Amino acid sequence: MGANMHKPSVIMSVLLTVLIPVAILLLSSNLVLRMPLTYEFYFNDSQTLDEIDYSITVSDMGSAIGKYLSMPGSEDFQVYENNGKYKDTVFTTSEQTVMKKAKGFLFRQLLVVLGLLIVTILIYANTSRKGLRDLLRHESWIAMGVTVALMILQWVLVRHKNFRAMLYGTFIGSKLSKTSTLYIVFGGGKIYSTYLMFSTIAMIALLLLFVYVNYKYTKPDRIFYGRGF
């Protein structure tokens, strides 16, 4: 009877081995693609801004991209070059369309992440409340291993040009000329190396946070707290 009562909890806890790694992967990806630091690091490292016909600083371009992708609203993405009393626009309408689609993708991805986090927290809290902390510890170790496997898989897949093209075609779709400013700014897709580095760092940080929280909530109760009673 007791085993049957705990069976749903066991099944739900097993789901954690999938939900936790996927949530960590998607959340790290979403955060990294919204951070100005990601783009500033890439522009400094690749010097791609030297190849465009506009004088824009690394911090200005990185800040503009990160702010646009992070802030709500439907305004078009644009960066301006100071030209005396005037400000010249840098990006065309087609380039703005690409950025709008990228922003929409990140918003949808964030909704998925929030949904996964809510479900994960509910399952974790429910399993812990039913006194199955040993099971949680066991499943959490598996989840950590799956997270590491996802890190490796991401490195393998994202480094393949065909896979990146498939992702771009699926979630963005709009084609850019190789001479367009936006195409050059992102190095024709070469920014993926910077993305992988920052995404891995973010995944490790989130994994360590999970390890800490999991340890605090599932560590065995201490029976003896001192030498005396």
mmCIF file of C-alpha atoms in Angstrom:
data_model
loop_
_atom_site.group_PDB
_atom_site.id
_atom_site.type_symbol
_atom_site.label_atom_id
_atom_site.label_comp_id
_atom_site.label_asym_id
_atom_site.label_seq_id
_atom_site.Cartn_x
_atom_site.Cartn_y
_atom_site.Cartn_z
ATOM 1 C CA MET A 1 0.000 0.000 0.000
ATOM 2 C CA GLY A 2 2.794 2.399 1.017
ATOM 3 C CA ALA A 3 4.760 1.627 -2.129
ATOM 4 C CA ASN A 4 1.700 2.285 -4.279
ATOM 5 C CA MET A 5 1.110 5.575 -2.496
ATOM 6 C CA HIS A 6 4.642 6.704 -3.240
ATOM 7 C CA LYS A 7 4.622 5.487 -6.846
ATOM 8 C CA PRO A 8 3.332 8.800 -8.342
ATOM 9 C CA SER A 9 5.984 10.677 -6.361
ATOM 10 C CA VAL A 10 8.692 8.356 -7.660
ATOM 11 C CA ILE A 11 7.519 8.860 -11.240
ATOM 12 C CA MET A 12 7.427 12.627 -10.783
ATOM 13 C CA SER A 13 10.875 12.705 -9.232
ATOM 14 C CA VAL A 14 12.281 10.758 -12.181
ATOM 15 C CA LEU A 15 11.021 13.586 -14.398
ATOM 16 C CA LEU A 16 13.416 15.868 -12.540
ATOM 17 C CA THR A 17 16.326 14.126 -14.256
ATOM 18 C CA VAL A 18 15.044 15.607 -17.522
ATOM 19 C CA LEU A 19 13.366 18.828 -16.424
ATOM 20 C CA ILE A 20 16.299 20.182 -14.416
ATOM 21 C CA PRO A 21 18.956 19.774 -17.168
ATOM 22 C CA VAL A 22 16.652 21.152 -19.885
ATOM 23 C CA ALA A 23 15.706 24.133 -17.700
ATOM 24 C CA ILE A 24 19.385 24.853 -16.989
ATOM 25 C CA LEU A 25 20.269 24.612 -20.699
ATOM 26 C CA LEU A 26 17.448 26.873 -21.897
ATOM 27 C CA LEU A 27 17.820 29.401 -19.080
ATOM 28 C CA SER A 28 21.579 29.742 -19.611
ATOM 29 C CA SER A 29 21.039 30.165 -23.344
ATOM 30 C CA ASN A 30 18.374 32.825 -22.815
ATOM 31 C CA LEU A 31 20.449 34.785 -20.331
ATOM 32 C CA VAL A 32 23.602 34.711 -22.437
ATOM 33 C CA LEU A 33 21.836 35.845 -25.610
ATOM 34 C CA ARG A 34 20.376 38.829 -23.735
ATOM 35 C CA MET A 35 23.590 39.954 -22.019
ATOM 36 C CA PRO A 36 25.447 42.964 -23.507
ATOM 37 C CA LEU A 37 28.659 41.422 -22.129
ATOM 38 C CA THR A 38 28.336 38.504 -24.568
ATOM 39 C CA TYR A 39 28.340 40.821 -27.563
ATOM 40 C CA GLU A 40 30.944 43.222 -26.191
ATOM 41 C CA PHE A 41 33.317 40.322 -25.586
ATOM 42 C CA TYR A 42 32.731 39.038 -29.116
ATOM 43 C CA PHE A 43 33.211 42.439 -30.755
ATOM 44 C CA ASN A 44 36.434 43.033 -28.834
ATOM 45 C CA ASP A 45 37.713 39.579 -29.684
ATOM 46 C CA SER A 46 36.714 39.484 -33.358
ATOM 47 C CA GLN A 47 37.070 43.164 -34.309
ATOM 48 C CA THR A 48 34.030 42.763 -36.572
ATOM 49 C CA LEU A 49 32.895 46.343 -35.946
ATOM 50 C CA ASP A 50 35.973 47.514 -37.843
ATOM 51 C CA GLU A 51 34.486 45.917 -40.964
ATOM 52 C CA ILE A 52 31.259 47.952 -41.093
ATOM 53 C CA ASP A 53 30.893 51.389 -42.681
ATOM 54 C CA TYR A 54 29.884 53.045 -39.427
ATOM 55 C CA SER A 55 31.785 54.328 -36.419
ATOM 56 C CA ILE A 56 30.120 52.568 -33.489
ATOM 57 C CA THR A 57 31.889 51.678 -30.255
ATOM 58 C CA VAL A 58 31.904 48.148 -28.883
ATOM 59 C CA SER A 59 30.056 49.196 -25.730
ATOM 60 C CA ASP A 60 27.389 51.095 -27.672
ATOM 61 C CA MET A 61 26.696 48.217 -30.047
ATOM 62 C CA GLY A 62 26.780 45.558 -27.330
ATOM 63 C CA SER A 63 24.556 47.612 -25.045
ATOM 64 C CA ALA A 64 22.069 48.313 -27.845
ATOM 65 C CA ILE A 65 21.750 44.625 -28.770
ATOM 66 C CA GLY A 66 21.471 43.422 -25.176
ATOM 67 C CA LYS A 67 18.977 46.136 -24.222
ATOM 68 C CA TYR A 68 16.786 45.491 -27.268
ATOM 69 C CA LEU A 69 16.663 41.730 -26.703
ATOM 70 C CA SER A 70 15.985 42.143 -22.983
ATOM 71 C CA MET A 71 13.451 44.951 -22.852
ATOM 72 C CA PRO A 72 9.738 44.345 -23.538
ATOM 73 C CA GLY A 73 8.045 46.301 -26.291
ATOM 74 C CA SER A 74 7.681 46.241 -30.053
ATOM 75 C CA GLU A 75 10.036 49.050 -31.054
ATOM 76 C CA ASP A 76 12.326 48.313 -33.976
ATOM 77 C CA PHE A 77 16.001 47.653 -33.297
ATOM 78 C CA GLN A 78 18.234 50.514 -34.326
ATOM 79 C CA VAL A 79 21.685 51.954 -33.617
ATOM 80 C CA TYR A 80 22.721 55.454 -34.612
ATOM 81 C CA GLU A 81 26.044 56.866 -35.734
ATOM 82 C CA ASN A 82 26.724 60.472 -34.746
ATOM 83 C CA ASN A 83 27.377 62.549 -37.847
ATOM 84 C CA GLY A 84 27.830 66.093 -36.673
ATOM 85 C CA LYS A 85 24.393 67.447 -35.857
ATOM 86 C CA TYR A 86 22.715 64.374 -37.328
ATOM 87 C CA LYS A 87 22.344 60.735 -36.383
ATOM 88 C CA ASP A 88 22.581 58.192 -39.181
ATOM 89 C CA THR A 89 20.703 54.912 -38.834
ATOM 90 C CA VAL A 90 22.841 51.782 -39.074
ATOM 91 C CA PHE A 91 20.360 48.975 -39.715
ATOM 92 C CA THR A 92 17.873 48.512 -42.542
ATOM 93 C CA THR A 93 14.267 47.364 -42.348
ATOM 94 C CA SER A 94 15.165 43.763 -43.266
ATOM 95 C CA GLU A 95 17.825 43.710 -40.552
ATOM 96 C CA GLN A 96 15.307 45.051 -38.052
ATOM 97 C CA THR A 97 12.961 42.207 -39.033
ATOM 98 C CA VAL A 98 15.653 39.647 -38.215
ATOM 99 C CA MET A 99 16.253 41.204 -34.796
ATOM 100 C CA LYS A 100 12.519 41.332 -34.102
ATOM 101 C CA LYS A 101 12.236 37.614 -34.867
ATOM 102 C CA ALA A 102 15.240 36.889 -32.649
ATOM 103 C CA LYS A 103 13.620 38.855 -29.828
ATOM 104 C CA GLY A 104 10.360 36.955 -30.300
ATOM 105 C CA PHE A 105 12.214 33.641 -30.165
ATOM 106 C CA LEU A 106 13.934 34.602 -26.905
ATOM 107 C CA PHE A 107 10.602 35.664 -25.408
ATOM 108 C CA ARG A 108 8.981 32.323 -26.304
ATOM 109 C CA GLN A 109 12.001 30.457 -24.998
ATOM 110 C CA LEU A 110 11.766 32.378 -21.716
ATOM 111 C CA LEU A 111 8.110 31.389 -21.349
ATOM 112 C CA VAL A 112 9.095 27.741 -21.808
ATOM 113 C CA VAL A 113 11.852 28.123 -19.219
ATOM 114 C CA LEU A 114 9.507 29.704 -16.687
ATOM 115 C CA GLY A 115 6.996 26.903 -17.240
ATOM 116 C CA LEU A 116 9.679 24.258 -16.749
ATOM 117 C CA LEU A 117 10.958 25.962 -13.603
ATOM 118 C CA ILE A 118 7.477 26.149 -12.082
ATOM 119 C CA VAL A 119 6.787 22.467 -12.802
ATOM 120 C CA THR A 120 10.242 21.470 -11.536
ATOM 121 C CA ILE A 121 9.873 23.419 -8.276
ATOM 122 C CA LEU A 122 6.406 21.978 -7.659
ATOM 123 C CA ILE A 123 7.589 18.396 -8.224
ATOM 124 C CA TYR A 124 10.704 18.930 -6.124
ATOM 125 C CA ALA A 125 8.776 20.509 -3.243
ATOM 126 C CA ASN A 126 6.059 17.840 -3.347
ATOM 127 C CA THR A 127 8.570 14.983 -3.343
ATOM 128 C CA SER A 128 10.555 16.568 -0.514
ATOM 129 C CA ARG A 129 7.383 17.134 1.510
ATOM 130 C CA LYS A 130 6.544 13.431 1.262
ATOM 131 C CA GLY A 131 9.818 12.513 2.937
ATOM 132 C CA LEU A 132 11.536 11.121 -0.165
ATOM 133 C CA ARG A 133 14.734 13.084 0.218
ATOM 134 C CA ASP A 134 16.900 10.010 -0.418
ATOM 135 C CA LEU A 135 15.151 9.590 -3.749
ATOM 136 C CA LEU A 136 15.669 13.265 -4.537
ATOM 137 C CA ARG A 137 19.387 12.982 -3.817
ATOM 138 C CA HIS A 138 19.656 10.004 -6.147
ATOM 139 C CA GLU A 139 17.660 11.598 -8.966
ATOM 140 C CA SER A 140 19.526 14.879 -8.557
ATOM 141 C CA TRP A 141 22.872 13.186 -9.132
ATOM 142 C CA ILE A 142 21.473 11.754 -12.356
ATOM 143 C CA ALA A 143 20.188 15.207 -13.322
ATOM 144 C CA MET A 144 23.674 16.631 -12.819
ATOM 145 C CA GLY A 145 25.127 14.000 -15.124
ATOM 146 C CA VAL A 146 22.481 14.705 -17.762
ATOM 147 C CA THR A 147 23.267 18.430 -17.517
ATOM 148 C CA VAL A 148 26.945 17.771 -18.208
ATOM 149 C CA ALA A 149 25.944 15.551 -21.142
ATOM 150 C CA LEU A 150 23.785 18.386 -22.529
ATOM 151 C CA MET A 151 26.741 20.776 -22.260
ATOM 152 C CA ILE A 152 28.863 18.427 -24.338
ATOM 153 C CA LEU A 153 26.054 17.807 -26.829
ATOM 154 C CA GLN A 154 25.537 21.547 -27.232
ATOM 155 C CA TRP A 155 29.229 22.039 -28.004
ATOM 156 C CA VAL A 156 29.144 19.262 -30.603
ATOM 157 C CA LEU A 157 25.944 20.388 -32.350
ATOM 158 C CA VAL A 158 26.399 24.160 -32.317
ATOM 159 C CA ARG A 159 29.872 23.868 -33.830
ATOM 160 C CA HIS A 160 28.299 22.269 -36.929
ATOM 161 C CA LYS A 161 27.389 24.833 -39.574
ATOM 162 C CA ASN A 162 24.424 22.808 -40.868
ATOM 163 C CA PHE A 163 22.912 22.571 -37.388
ATOM 164 C CA ARG A 164 23.267 26.317 -36.843
ATOM 165 C CA ALA A 165 21.677 26.952 -40.240
ATOM 166 C CA MET A 166 18.790 24.669 -39.310
ATOM 167 C CA LEU A 167 18.220 26.526 -36.033
ATOM 168 C CA TYR A 168 18.375 29.892 -37.780
ATOM 169 C CA GLY A 169 15.991 28.794 -40.504
ATOM 170 C CA THR A 170 13.543 27.362 -37.971
ATOM 171 C CA PHE A 171 13.429 30.237 -35.482
ATOM 172 C CA ILE A 172 14.440 33.289 -37.556
ATOM 173 C CA GLY A 173 13.895 32.408 -41.200
ATOM 174 C CA SER A 174 14.734 35.750 -42.818
ATOM 175 C CA LYS A 175 17.813 35.691 -45.037
ATOM 176 C CA LEU A 176 20.431 38.402 -44.906
ATOM 177 C CA SER A 177 22.883 39.431 -47.586
ATOM 178 C CA LYS A 178 26.490 38.674 -46.701
ATOM 179 C CA THR A 179 27.200 42.368 -47.260
ATOM 180 C CA SER A 180 24.511 43.557 -44.827
ATOM 181 C CA THR A 181 25.666 45.350 -41.696
ATOM 182 C CA LEU A 182 23.894 42.958 -39.324
ATOM 183 C CA TYR A 183 25.457 39.934 -41.028
ATOM 184 C CA ILE A 184 28.919 41.475 -40.715
ATOM 185 C CA VAL A 185 28.329 42.572 -37.113
ATOM 186 C CA PHE A 186 27.639 38.998 -36.091
ATOM 187 C CA GLY A 187 30.550 37.726 -38.125
ATOM 188 C CA GLY A 188 28.402 35.733 -40.501
ATOM 189 C CA GLY A 189 27.400 33.431 -37.655
ATOM 190 C CA LYS A 190 30.842 33.115 -36.057
ATOM 191 C CA ILE A 191 29.551 34.488 -32.778
ATOM 192 C CA TYR A 192 28.616 30.909 -31.856
ATOM 193 C CA SER A 193 32.055 30.343 -30.265
ATOM 194 C CA THR A 194 31.472 33.190 -27.823
ATOM 195 C CA TYR A 195 27.956 31.927 -27.193
ATOM 196 C CA LEU A 196 29.236 28.439 -26.362
ATOM 197 C CA MET A 197 31.802 29.783 -23.913
ATOM 198 C CA PHE A 198 29.378 32.047 -22.060
ATOM 199 C CA SER A 199 26.573 29.477 -22.164
ATOM 200 C CA THR A 200 28.836 26.832 -20.633
ATOM 201 C CA ILE A 201 29.892 29.212 -17.864
ATOM 202 C CA ALA A 202 26.239 30.040 -17.171
ATOM 203 C CA MET A 203 25.259 26.356 -17.148
ATOM 204 C CA ILE A 204 28.035 25.527 -14.686
ATOM 205 C CA ALA A 205 26.957 28.433 -12.434
ATOM 206 C CA LEU A 206 23.309 27.320 -12.502
ATOM 207 C CA LEU A 207 24.335 23.709 -11.906
ATOM 208 C CA LEU A 208 26.410 24.711 -8.870
ATOM 209 C CA LEU A 209 23.444 26.704 -7.568
ATOM 210 C CA PHE A 210 21.241 23.643 -7.952
ATOM 211 C CA VAL A 211 23.854 21.461 -6.198
ATOM 212 C CA TYR A 212 23.907 23.873 -3.256
ATOM 213 C CA VAL A 213 20.107 24.117 -2.968
ATOM 214 C CA ASN A 214 19.710 20.370 -3.361
ATOM 215 C CA TYR A 215 22.291 19.705 -0.656
ATOM 216 C CA LYS A 216 20.568 22.090 1.766
ATOM 217 C CA TYR A 217 17.166 20.464 1.261
ATOM 218 C CA THR A 218 18.124 16.798 1.058
ATOM 219 C CA LYS A 219 21.015 16.398 3.491
ATOM 220 C CA PRO A 220 20.314 13.783 6.173
ATOM 221 C CA ASP A 221 19.094 15.051 9.526
ATOM 222 C CA ARG A 222 21.768 15.166 12.201
ATOM 223 C CA ILE A 223 20.995 12.975 15.190
ATOM 224 C CA PHE A 224 23.759 14.201 17.474
ATOM 225 C CA TYR A 225 24.528 17.912 17.599
ATOM 226 C CA GLY A 226 27.237 17.779 20.223
ATOM 227 C CA ARG A 227 29.045 15.650 22.700
ATOM 228 C CA GLY A 228 26.527 16.216 25.440
ATOM 229 C CA PHE A 229 22.751 16.001 25.657
#
